[in-house]
PDB file of C-alpha atoms in Angstrom:
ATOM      1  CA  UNK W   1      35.353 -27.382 -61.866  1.00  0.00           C
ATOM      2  CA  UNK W   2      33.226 -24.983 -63.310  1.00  0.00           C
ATOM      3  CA  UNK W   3      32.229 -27.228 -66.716  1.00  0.00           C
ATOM      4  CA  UNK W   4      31.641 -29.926 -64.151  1.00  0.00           C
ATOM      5  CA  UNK W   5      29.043 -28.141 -62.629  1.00  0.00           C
ATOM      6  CA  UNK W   6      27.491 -26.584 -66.193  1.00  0.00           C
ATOM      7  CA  UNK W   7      27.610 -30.417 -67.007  1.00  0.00           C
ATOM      8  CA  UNK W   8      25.610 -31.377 -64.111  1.00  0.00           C
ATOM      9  CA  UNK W   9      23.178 -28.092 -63.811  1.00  0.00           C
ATOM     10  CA  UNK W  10      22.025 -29.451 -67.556  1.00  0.00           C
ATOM     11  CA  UNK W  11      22.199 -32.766 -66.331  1.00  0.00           C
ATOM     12  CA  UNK W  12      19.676 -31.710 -63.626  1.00  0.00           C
ATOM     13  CA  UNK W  13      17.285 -29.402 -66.145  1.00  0.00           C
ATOM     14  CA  UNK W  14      16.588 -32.488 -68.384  1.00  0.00           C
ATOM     15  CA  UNK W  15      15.991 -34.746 -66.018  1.00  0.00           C
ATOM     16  CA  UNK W  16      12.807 -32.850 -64.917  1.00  0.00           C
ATOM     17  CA  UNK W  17      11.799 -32.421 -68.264  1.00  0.00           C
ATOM     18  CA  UNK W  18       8.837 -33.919 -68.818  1.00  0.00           C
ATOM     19  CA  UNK W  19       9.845 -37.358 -71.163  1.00  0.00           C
ATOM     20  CA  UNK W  20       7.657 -36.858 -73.848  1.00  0.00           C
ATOM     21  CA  UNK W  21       6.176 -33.278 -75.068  1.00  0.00           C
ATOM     22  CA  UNK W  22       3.836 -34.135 -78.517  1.00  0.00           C
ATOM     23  CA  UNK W  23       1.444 -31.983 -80.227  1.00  0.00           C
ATOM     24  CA  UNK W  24      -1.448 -34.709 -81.538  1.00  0.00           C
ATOM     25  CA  UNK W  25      -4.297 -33.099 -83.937  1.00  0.00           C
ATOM     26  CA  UNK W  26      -8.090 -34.410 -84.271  1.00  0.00           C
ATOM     27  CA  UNK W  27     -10.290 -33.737 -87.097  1.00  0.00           C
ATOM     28  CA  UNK W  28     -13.732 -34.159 -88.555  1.00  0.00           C
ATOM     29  CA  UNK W  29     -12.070 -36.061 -91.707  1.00  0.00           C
ATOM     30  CA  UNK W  30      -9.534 -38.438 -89.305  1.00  0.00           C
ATOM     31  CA  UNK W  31      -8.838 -41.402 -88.619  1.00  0.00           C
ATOM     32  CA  UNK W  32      -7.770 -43.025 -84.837  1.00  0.00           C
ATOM     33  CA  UNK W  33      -5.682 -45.436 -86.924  1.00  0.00           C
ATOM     34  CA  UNK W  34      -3.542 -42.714 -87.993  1.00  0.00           C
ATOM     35  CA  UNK W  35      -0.448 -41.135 -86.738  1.00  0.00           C
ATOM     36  CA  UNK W  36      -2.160 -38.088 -85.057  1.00  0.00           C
ATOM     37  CA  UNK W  37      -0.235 -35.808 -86.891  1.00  0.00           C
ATOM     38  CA  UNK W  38      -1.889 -32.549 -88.524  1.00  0.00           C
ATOM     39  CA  UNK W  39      -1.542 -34.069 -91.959  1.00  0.00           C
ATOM     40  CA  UNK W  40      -2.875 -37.268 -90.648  1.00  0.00           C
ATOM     41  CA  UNK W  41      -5.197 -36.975 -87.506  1.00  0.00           C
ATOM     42  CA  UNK W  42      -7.329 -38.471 -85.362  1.00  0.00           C
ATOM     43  CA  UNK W  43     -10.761 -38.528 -85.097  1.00  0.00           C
ATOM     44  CA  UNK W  44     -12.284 -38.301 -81.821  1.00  0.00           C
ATOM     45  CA  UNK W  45     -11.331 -36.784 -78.723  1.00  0.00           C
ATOM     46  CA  UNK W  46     -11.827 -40.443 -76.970  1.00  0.00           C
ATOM     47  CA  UNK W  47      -9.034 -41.939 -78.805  1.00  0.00           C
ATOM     48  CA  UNK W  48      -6.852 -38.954 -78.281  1.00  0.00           C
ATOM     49  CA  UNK W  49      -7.762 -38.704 -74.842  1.00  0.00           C
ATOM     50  CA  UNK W  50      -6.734 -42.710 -74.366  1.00  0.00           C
ATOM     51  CA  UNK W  51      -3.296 -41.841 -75.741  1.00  0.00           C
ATOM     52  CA  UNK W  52      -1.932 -38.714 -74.399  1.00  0.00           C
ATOM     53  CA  UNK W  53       0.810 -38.692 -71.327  1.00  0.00           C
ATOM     54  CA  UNK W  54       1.928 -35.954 -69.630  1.00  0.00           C
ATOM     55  CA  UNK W  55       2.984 -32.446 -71.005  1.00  0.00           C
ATOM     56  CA  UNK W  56       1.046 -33.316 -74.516  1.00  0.00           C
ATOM     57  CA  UNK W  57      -1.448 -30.892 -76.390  1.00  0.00           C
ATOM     58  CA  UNK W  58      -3.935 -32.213 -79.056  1.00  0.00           C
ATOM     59  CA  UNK W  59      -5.284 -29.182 -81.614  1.00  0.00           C
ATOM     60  CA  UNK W  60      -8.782 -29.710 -82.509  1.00  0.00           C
ATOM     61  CA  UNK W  61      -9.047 -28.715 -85.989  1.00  0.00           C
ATOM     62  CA  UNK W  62     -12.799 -26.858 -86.477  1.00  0.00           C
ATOM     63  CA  UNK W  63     -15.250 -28.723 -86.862  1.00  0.00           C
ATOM     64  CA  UNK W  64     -18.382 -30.122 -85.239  1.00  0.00           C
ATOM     65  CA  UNK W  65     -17.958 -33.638 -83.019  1.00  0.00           C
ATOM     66  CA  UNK W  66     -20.798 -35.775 -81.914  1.00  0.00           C
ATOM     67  CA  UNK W  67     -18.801 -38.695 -80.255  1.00  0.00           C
ATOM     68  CA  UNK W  68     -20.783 -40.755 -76.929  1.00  0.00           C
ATOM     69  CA  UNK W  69     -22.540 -39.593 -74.473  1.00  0.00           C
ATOM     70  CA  UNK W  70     -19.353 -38.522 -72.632  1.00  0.00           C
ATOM     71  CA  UNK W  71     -15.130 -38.322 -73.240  1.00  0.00           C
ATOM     72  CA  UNK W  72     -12.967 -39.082 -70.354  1.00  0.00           C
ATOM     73  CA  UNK W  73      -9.379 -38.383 -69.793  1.00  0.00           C
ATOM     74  CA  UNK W  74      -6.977 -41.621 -69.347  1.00  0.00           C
ATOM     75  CA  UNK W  75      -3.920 -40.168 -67.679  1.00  0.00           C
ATOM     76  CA  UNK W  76      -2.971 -37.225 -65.281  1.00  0.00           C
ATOM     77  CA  UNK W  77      -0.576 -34.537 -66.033  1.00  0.00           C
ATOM     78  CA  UNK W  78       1.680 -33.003 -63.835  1.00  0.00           C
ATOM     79  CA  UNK W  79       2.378 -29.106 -62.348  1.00  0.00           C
ATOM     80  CA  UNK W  80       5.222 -28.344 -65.235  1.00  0.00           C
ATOM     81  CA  UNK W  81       3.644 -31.058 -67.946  1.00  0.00           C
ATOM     82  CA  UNK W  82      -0.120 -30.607 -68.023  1.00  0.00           C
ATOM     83  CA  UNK W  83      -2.318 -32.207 -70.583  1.00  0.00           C
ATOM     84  CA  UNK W  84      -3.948 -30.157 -73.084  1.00  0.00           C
ATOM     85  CA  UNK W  85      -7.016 -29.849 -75.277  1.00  0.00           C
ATOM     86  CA  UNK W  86      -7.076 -26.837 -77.231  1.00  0.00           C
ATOM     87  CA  UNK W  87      -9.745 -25.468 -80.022  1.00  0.00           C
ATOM     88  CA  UNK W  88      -7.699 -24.760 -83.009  1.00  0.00           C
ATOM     89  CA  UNK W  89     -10.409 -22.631 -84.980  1.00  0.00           C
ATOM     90  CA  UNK W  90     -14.415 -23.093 -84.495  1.00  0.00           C
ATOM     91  CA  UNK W  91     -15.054 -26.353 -82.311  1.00  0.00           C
ATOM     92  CA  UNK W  92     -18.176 -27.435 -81.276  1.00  0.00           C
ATOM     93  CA  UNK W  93     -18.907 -30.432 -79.189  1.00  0.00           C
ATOM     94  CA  UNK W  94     -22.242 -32.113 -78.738  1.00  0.00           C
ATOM     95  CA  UNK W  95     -20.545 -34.342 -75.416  1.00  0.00           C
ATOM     96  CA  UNK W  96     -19.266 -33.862 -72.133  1.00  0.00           C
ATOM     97  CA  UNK W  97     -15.970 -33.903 -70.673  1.00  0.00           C
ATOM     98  CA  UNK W  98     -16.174 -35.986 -67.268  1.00  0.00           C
ATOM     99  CA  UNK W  99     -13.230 -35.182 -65.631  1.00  0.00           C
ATOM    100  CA  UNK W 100     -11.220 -37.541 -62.875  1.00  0.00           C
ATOM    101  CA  UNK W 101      -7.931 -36.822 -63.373  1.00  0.00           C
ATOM    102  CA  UNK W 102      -5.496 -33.815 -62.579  1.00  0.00           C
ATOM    103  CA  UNK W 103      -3.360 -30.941 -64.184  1.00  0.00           C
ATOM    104  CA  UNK W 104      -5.787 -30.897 -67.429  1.00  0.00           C
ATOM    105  CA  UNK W 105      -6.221 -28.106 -69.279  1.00  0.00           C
ATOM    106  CA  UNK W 106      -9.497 -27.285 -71.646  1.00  0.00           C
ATOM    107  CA  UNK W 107      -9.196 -24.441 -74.210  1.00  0.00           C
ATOM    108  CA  UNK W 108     -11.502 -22.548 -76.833  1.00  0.00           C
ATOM    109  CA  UNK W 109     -14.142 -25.523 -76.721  1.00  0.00           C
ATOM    110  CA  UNK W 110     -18.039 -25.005 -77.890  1.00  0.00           C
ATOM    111  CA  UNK W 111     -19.824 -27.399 -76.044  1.00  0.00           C
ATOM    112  CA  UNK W 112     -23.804 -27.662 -77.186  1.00  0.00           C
ATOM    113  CA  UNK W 113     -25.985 -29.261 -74.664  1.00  0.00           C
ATOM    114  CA  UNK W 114     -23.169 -30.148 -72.147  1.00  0.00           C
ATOM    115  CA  UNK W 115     -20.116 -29.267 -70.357  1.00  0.00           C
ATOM    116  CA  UNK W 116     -17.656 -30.392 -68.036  1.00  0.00           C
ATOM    117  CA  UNK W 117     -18.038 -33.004 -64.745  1.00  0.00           C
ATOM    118  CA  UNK W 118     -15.660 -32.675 -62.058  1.00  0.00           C
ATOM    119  CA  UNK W 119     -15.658 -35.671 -60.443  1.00  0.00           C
ATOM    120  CA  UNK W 120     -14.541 -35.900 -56.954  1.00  0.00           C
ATOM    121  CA  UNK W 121     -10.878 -36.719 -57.935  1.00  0.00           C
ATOM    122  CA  UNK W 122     -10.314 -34.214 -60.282  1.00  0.00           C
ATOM    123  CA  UNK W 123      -7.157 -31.176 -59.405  1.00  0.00           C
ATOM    124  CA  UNK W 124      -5.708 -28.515 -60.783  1.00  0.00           C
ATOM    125  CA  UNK W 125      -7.965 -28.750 -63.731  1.00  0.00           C
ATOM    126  CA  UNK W 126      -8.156 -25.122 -66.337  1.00  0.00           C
ATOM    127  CA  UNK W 127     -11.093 -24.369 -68.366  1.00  0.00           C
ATOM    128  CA  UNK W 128     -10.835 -21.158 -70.458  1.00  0.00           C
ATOM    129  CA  UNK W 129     -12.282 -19.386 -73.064  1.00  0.00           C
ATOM    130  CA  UNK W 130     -15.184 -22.625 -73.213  1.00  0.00           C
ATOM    131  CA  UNK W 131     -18.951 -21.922 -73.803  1.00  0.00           C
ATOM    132  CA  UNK W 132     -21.156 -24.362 -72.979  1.00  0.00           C
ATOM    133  CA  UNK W 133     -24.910 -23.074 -75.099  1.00  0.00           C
ATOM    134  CA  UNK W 134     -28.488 -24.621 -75.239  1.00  0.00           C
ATOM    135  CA  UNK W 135     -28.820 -26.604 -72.350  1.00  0.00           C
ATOM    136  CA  UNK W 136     -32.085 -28.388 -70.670  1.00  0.00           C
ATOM    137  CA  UNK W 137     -32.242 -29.991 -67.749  1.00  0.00           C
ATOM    138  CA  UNK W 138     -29.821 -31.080 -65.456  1.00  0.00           C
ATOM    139  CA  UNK W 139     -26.908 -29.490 -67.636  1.00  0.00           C
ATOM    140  CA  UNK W 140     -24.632 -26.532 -67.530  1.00  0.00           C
ATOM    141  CA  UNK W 141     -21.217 -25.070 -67.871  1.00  0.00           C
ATOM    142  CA  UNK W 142     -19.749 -26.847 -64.637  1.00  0.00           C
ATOM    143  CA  UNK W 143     -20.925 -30.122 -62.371  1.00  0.00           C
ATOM    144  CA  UNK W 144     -19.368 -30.756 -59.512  1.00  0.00           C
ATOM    145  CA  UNK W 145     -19.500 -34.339 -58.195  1.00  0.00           C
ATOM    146  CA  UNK W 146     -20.881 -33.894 -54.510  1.00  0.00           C
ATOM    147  CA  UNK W 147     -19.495 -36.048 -51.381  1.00  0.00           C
ATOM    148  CA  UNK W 148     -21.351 -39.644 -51.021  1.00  0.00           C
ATOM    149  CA  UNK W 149     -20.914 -41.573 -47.965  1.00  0.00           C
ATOM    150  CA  UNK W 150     -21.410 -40.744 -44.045  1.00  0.00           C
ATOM    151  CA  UNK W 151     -18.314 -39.650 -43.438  1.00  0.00           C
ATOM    152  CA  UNK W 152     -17.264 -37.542 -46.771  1.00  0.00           C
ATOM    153  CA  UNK W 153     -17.730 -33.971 -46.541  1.00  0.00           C
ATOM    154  CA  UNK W 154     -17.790 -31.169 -49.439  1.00  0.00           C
ATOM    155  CA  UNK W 155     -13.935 -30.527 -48.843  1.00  0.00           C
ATOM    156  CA  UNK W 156     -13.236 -34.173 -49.843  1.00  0.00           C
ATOM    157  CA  UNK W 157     -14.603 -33.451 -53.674  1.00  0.00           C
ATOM    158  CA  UNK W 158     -12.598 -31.724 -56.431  1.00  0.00           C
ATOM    159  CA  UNK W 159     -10.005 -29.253 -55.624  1.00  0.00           C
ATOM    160  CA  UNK W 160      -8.368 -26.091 -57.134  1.00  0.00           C
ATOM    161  CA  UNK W 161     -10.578 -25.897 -60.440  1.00  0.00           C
ATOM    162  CA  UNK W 162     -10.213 -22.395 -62.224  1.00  0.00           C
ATOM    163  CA  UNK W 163     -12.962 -21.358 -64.742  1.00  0.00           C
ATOM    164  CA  UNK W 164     -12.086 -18.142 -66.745  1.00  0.00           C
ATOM    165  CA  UNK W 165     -13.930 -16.289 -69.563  1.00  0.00           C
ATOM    166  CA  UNK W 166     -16.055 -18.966 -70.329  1.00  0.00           C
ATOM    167  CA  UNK W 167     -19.756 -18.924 -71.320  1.00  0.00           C
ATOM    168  CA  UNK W 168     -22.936 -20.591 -70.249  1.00  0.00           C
ATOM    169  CA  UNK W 169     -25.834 -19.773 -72.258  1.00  0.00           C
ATOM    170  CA  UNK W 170     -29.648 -20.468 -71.868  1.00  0.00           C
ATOM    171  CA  UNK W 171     -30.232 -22.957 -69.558  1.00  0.00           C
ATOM    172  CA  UNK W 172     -33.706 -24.236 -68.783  1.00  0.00           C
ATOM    173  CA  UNK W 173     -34.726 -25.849 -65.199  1.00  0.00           C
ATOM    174  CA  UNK W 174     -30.889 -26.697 -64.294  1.00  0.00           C
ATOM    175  CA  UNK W 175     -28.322 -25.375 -62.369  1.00  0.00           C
ATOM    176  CA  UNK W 176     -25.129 -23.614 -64.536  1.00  0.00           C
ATOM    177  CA  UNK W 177     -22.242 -23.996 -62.145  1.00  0.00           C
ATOM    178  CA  UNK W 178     -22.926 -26.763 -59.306  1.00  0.00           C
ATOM    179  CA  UNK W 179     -19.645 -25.803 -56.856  1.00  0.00           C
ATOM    180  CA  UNK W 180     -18.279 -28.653 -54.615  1.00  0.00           C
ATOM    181  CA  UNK W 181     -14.569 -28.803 -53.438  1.00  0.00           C
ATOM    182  CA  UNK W 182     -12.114 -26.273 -52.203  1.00  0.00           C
ATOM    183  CA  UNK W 183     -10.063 -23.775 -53.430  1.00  0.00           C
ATOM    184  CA  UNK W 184     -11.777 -23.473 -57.104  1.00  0.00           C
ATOM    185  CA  UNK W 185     -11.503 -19.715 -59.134  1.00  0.00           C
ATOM    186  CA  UNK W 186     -14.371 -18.551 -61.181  1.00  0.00           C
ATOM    187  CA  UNK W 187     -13.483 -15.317 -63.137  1.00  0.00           C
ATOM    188  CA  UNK W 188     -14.152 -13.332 -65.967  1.00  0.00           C
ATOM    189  CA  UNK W 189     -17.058 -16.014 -66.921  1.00  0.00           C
ATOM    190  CA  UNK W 190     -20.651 -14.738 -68.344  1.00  0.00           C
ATOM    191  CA  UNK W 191     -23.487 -16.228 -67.891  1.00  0.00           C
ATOM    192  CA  UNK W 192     -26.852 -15.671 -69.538  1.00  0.00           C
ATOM    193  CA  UNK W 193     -30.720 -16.642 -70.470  1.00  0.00           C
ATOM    194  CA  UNK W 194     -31.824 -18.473 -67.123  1.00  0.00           C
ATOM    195  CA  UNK W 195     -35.073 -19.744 -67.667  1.00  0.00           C
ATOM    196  CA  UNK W 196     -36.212 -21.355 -64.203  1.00  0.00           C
ATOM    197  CA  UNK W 197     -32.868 -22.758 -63.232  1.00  0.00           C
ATOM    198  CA  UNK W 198     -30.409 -21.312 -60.404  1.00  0.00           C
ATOM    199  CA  UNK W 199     -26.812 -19.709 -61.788  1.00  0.00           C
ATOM    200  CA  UNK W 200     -24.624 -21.171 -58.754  1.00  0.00           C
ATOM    201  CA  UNK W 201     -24.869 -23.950 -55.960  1.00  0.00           C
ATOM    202  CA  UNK W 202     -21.818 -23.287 -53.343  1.00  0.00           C
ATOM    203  CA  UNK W 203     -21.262 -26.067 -51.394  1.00  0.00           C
ATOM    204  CA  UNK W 204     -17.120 -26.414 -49.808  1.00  0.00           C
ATOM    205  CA  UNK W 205     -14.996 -23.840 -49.121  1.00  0.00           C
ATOM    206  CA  UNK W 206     -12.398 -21.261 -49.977  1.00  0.00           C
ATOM    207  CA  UNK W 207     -13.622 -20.079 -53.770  1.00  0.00           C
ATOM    208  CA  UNK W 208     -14.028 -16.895 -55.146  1.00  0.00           C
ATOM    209  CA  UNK W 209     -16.258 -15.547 -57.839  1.00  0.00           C
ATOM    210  CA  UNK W 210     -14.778 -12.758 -59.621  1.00  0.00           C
ATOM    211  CA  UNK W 211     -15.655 -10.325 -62.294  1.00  0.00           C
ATOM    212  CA  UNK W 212     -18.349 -12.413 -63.936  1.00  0.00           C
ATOM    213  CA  UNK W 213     -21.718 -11.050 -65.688  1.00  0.00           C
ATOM    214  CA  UNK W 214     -24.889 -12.480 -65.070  1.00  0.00           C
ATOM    215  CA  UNK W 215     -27.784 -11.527 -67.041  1.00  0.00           C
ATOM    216  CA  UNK W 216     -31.464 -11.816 -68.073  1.00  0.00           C
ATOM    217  CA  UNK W 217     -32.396 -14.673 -65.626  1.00  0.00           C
ATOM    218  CA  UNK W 218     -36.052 -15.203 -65.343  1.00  0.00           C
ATOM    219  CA  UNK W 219     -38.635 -17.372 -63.129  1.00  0.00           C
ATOM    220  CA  UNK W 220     -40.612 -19.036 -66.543  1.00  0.00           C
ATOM    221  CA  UNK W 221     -42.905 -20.935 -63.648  1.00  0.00           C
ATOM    222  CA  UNK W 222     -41.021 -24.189 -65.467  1.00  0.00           C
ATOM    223  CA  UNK W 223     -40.819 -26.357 -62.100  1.00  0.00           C
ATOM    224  CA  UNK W 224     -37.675 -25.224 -60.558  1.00  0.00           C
ATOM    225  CA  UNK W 225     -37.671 -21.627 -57.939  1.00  0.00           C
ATOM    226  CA  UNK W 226     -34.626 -19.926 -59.115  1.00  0.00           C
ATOM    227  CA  UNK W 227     -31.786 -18.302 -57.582  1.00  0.00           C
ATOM    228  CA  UNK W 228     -28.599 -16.709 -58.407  1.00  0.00           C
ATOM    229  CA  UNK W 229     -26.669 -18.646 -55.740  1.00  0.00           C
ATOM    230  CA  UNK W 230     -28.320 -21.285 -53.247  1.00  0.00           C
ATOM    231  CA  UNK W 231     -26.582 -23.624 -50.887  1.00  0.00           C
ATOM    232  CA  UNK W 232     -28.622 -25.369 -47.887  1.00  0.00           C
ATOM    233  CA  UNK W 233     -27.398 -27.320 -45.239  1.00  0.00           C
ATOM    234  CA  UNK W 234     -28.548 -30.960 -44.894  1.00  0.00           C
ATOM    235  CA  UNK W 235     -26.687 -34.221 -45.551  1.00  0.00           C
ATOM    236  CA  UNK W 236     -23.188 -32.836 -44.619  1.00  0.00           C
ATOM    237  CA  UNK W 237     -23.241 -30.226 -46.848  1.00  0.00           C
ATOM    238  CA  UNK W 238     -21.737 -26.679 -46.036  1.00  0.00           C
ATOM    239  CA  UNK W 239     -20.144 -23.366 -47.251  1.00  0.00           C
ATOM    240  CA  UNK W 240     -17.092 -21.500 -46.069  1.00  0.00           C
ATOM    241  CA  UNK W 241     -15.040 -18.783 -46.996  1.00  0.00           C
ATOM    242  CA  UNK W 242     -16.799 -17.980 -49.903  1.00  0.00           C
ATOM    243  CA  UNK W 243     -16.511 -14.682 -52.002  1.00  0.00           C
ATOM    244  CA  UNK W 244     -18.740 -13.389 -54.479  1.00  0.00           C
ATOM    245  CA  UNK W 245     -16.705  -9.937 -55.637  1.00  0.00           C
ATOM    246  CA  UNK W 246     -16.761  -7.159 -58.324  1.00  0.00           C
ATOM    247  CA  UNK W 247     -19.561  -9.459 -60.442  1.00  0.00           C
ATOM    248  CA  UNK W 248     -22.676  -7.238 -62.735  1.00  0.00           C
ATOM    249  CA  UNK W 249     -25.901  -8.573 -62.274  1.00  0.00           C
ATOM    250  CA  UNK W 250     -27.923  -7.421 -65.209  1.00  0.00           C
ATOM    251  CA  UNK W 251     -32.015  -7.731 -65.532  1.00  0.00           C
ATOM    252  CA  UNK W 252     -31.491 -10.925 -63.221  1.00  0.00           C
ATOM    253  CA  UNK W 253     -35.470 -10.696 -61.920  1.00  0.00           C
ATOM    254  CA  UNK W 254     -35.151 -13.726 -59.707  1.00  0.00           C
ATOM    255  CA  UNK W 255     -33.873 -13.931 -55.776  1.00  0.00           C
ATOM    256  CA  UNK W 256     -30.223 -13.255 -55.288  1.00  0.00           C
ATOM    257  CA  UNK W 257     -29.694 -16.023 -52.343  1.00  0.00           C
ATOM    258  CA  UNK W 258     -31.606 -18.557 -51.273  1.00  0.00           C
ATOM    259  CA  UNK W 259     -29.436 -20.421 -48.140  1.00  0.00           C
ATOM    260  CA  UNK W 260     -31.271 -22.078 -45.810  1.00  0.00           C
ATOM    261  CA  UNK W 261     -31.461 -25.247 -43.226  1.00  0.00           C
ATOM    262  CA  UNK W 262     -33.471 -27.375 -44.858  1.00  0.00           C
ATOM    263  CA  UNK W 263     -36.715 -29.181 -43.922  1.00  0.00           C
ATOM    264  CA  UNK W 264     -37.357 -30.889 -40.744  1.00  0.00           C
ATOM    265  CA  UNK W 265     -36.910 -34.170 -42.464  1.00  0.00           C
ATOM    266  CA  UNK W 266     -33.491 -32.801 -42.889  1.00  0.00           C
ATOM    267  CA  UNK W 267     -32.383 -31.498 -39.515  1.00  0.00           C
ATOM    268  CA  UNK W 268     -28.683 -32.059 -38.398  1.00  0.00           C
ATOM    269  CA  UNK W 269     -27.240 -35.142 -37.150  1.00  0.00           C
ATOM    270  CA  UNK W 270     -24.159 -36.245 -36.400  1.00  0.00           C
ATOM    271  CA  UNK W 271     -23.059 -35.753 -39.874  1.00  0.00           C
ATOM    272  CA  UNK W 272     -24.978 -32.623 -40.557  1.00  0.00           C
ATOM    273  CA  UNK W 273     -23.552 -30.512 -38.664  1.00  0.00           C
ATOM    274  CA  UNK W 274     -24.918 -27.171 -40.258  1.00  0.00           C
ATOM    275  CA  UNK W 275     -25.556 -25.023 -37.059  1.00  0.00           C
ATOM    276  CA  UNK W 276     -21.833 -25.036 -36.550  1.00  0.00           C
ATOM    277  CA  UNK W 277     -21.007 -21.214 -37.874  1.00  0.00           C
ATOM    278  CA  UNK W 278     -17.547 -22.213 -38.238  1.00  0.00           C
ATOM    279  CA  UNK W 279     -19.128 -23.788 -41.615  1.00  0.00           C
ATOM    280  CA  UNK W 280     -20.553 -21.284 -42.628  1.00  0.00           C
ATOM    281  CA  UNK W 281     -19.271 -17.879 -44.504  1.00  0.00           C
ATOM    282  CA  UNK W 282     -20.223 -16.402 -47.807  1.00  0.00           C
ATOM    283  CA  UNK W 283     -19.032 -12.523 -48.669  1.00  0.00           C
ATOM    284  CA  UNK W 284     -20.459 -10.358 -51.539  1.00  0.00           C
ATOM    285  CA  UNK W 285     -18.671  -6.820 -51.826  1.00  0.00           C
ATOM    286  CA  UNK W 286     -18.342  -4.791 -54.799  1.00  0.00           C
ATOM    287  CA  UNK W 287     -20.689  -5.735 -56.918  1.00  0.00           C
ATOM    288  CA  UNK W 288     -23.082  -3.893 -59.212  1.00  0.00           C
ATOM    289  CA  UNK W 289     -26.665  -4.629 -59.791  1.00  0.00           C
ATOM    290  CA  UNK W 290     -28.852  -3.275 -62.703  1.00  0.00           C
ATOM    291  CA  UNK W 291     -32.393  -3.936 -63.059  1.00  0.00           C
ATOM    292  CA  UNK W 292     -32.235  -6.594 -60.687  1.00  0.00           C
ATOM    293  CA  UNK W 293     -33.487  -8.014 -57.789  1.00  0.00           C
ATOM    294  CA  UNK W 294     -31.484  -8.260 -54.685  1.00  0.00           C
ATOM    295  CA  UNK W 295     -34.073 -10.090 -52.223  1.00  0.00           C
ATOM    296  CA  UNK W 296     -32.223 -12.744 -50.286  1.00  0.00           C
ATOM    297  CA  UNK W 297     -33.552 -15.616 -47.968  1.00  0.00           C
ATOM    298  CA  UNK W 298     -30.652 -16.269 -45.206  1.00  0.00           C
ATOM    299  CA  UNK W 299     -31.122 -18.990 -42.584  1.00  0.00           C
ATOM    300  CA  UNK W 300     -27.440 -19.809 -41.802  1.00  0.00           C
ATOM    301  CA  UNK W 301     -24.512 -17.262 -40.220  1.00  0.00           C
ATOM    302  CA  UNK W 302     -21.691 -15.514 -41.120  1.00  0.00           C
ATOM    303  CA  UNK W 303     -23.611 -14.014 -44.652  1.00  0.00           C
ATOM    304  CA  UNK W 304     -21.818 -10.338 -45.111  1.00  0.00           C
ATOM    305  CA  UNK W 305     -22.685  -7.683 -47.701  1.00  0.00           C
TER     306      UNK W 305
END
């Protein structure tokens, strides 16, 4: 009886194995008509990301990549079989990752000009250890695709995205992080050299923003009023349950918060609903500021310090 069950407890363990578990390699020097192996690779992310299933991991091998405009990710992982993309040395990228799928994981990955796009299907998506550098405008480390339609709202855009340790330096006239969605993470990240551009747009609800250093944002008089975080209220949009906690502001000379109601043109309707405080709740305790300026403009409730 007992090697019975032994017989069918393995039975059950490889049946939710994931079927196929390969390691695929990219590099400068590849070819997509190879095997993918490291000794004979690929050469572009596109290809590799047309190919991989569930539970695979392509290495990039260092090296610089200047594919199209933008790579996109075929297929969809799973919880215990995600899809990976992992810098094996120095990588830099001069594309974007525009991201649709879920259970995708992005590792190690130097991104010049442009980062990642989280459209309004993407979930449980990881980005770590990615720095996203020299960026004008429009760009940054993080986009997320906003709600379209009358009756879409910001909880109906990408969900449980976690950003940790990554990097988003000197951005000019843009916006660095553009939050839609619910439930995303943002920890450990650093961002840096703001020229006229805001660091964070919060739009959706239930995401936290933890342990992160923001410094040496400036208003250059470029175009754009800058702010560390903004979010505003017209067209449907709204924040909730927000938390901005143990972050360093550093010789950030621009406004802290700028969250307001919008224009007349922009009053609620039926699908603006924005003087509804149940929509409305964004926390900052414990953080430190040095050398930096803490004005805020506040025209919605529930705002806590």
């Amino acid at each position: 009886m007992m090697k019975h069950l032994g017989e069918l407890a393995l039975f059950c363990l490889i049946s939710v194995l994931p079927a196929s578990a390969a390691t695929y390699y990219i590099a400068p020097g590849g070819s997509d008509g190879a095997a993918g192996s490291q000794a004979a690779p690929w050469a572009t992310y596109a290809h590799a990301a047309a190919n991989v299933v569930a539970g695979d991991t392509v290495l990039i091998q260092p090296g610089f990549y200047d594919e199209t405009n933008s790579v996109s990710v075929a297929a969809s992982g799973t919880s215990n079989a995600p899809i990976t993309f992992q810098a094996n040395g120095a990588v830099t990228n001069d594309f974007y990752f525009d991201i649709s799928t879920s259970w995708l994981k992005l590792s190690g990955l130097d991104s010049k000009g442009a980062g990642f796009i989280l459209r309004r299907t993407a979930r449980y998506i990881t980005i770590t250890n990615c720095v996203v550098h020299n960026i004008g405008p429009g760009g940054g480390l993080a986009w997320f695709e906003g709600p379209t339609g009358a009756n879409l709202t910001p909880e109906g855009c990408a969900q449980y995205v976690t950003i940790i340790n990554s990097t988003c330096d000197t951005l000019t006239n843009g916006v660095m992080v553009d939050i839609q969605g619910v439930g995303h993470l943002i920890q450990g990240c650093t961002f840096k050299n703001g020229h006229s551009c805001d660091c964070l747009h919060l739009f959706g609800s239930n995401t936290v923003v933890r342990a992160c250093t923001f410094t040496d944002f400036v208003d250059d008089n470029l175009g754009m009023h800058p702010d560390m975080t903004q979010s505003w209220g017209s067209l449907g949009q709204w924040a909730v349950d927000f938390v901005l906690e143990q972050n360093t502001y550093i010789r950030c000379g621009v406004q802290l918060c700028q969250y307001e109601q919008m224009a007349i043109a922009q009053r609620p309707t039926i699908n603006t609903p924005w003087t509804n405080s149940a929509l409305w709740g964004i926390s900052f305790r414990n953080n430190v500021f040095i050398d930096s300026n803490m004005q805020c403009s506040i025209d919605f409730p529930n705002v806590r310090f």
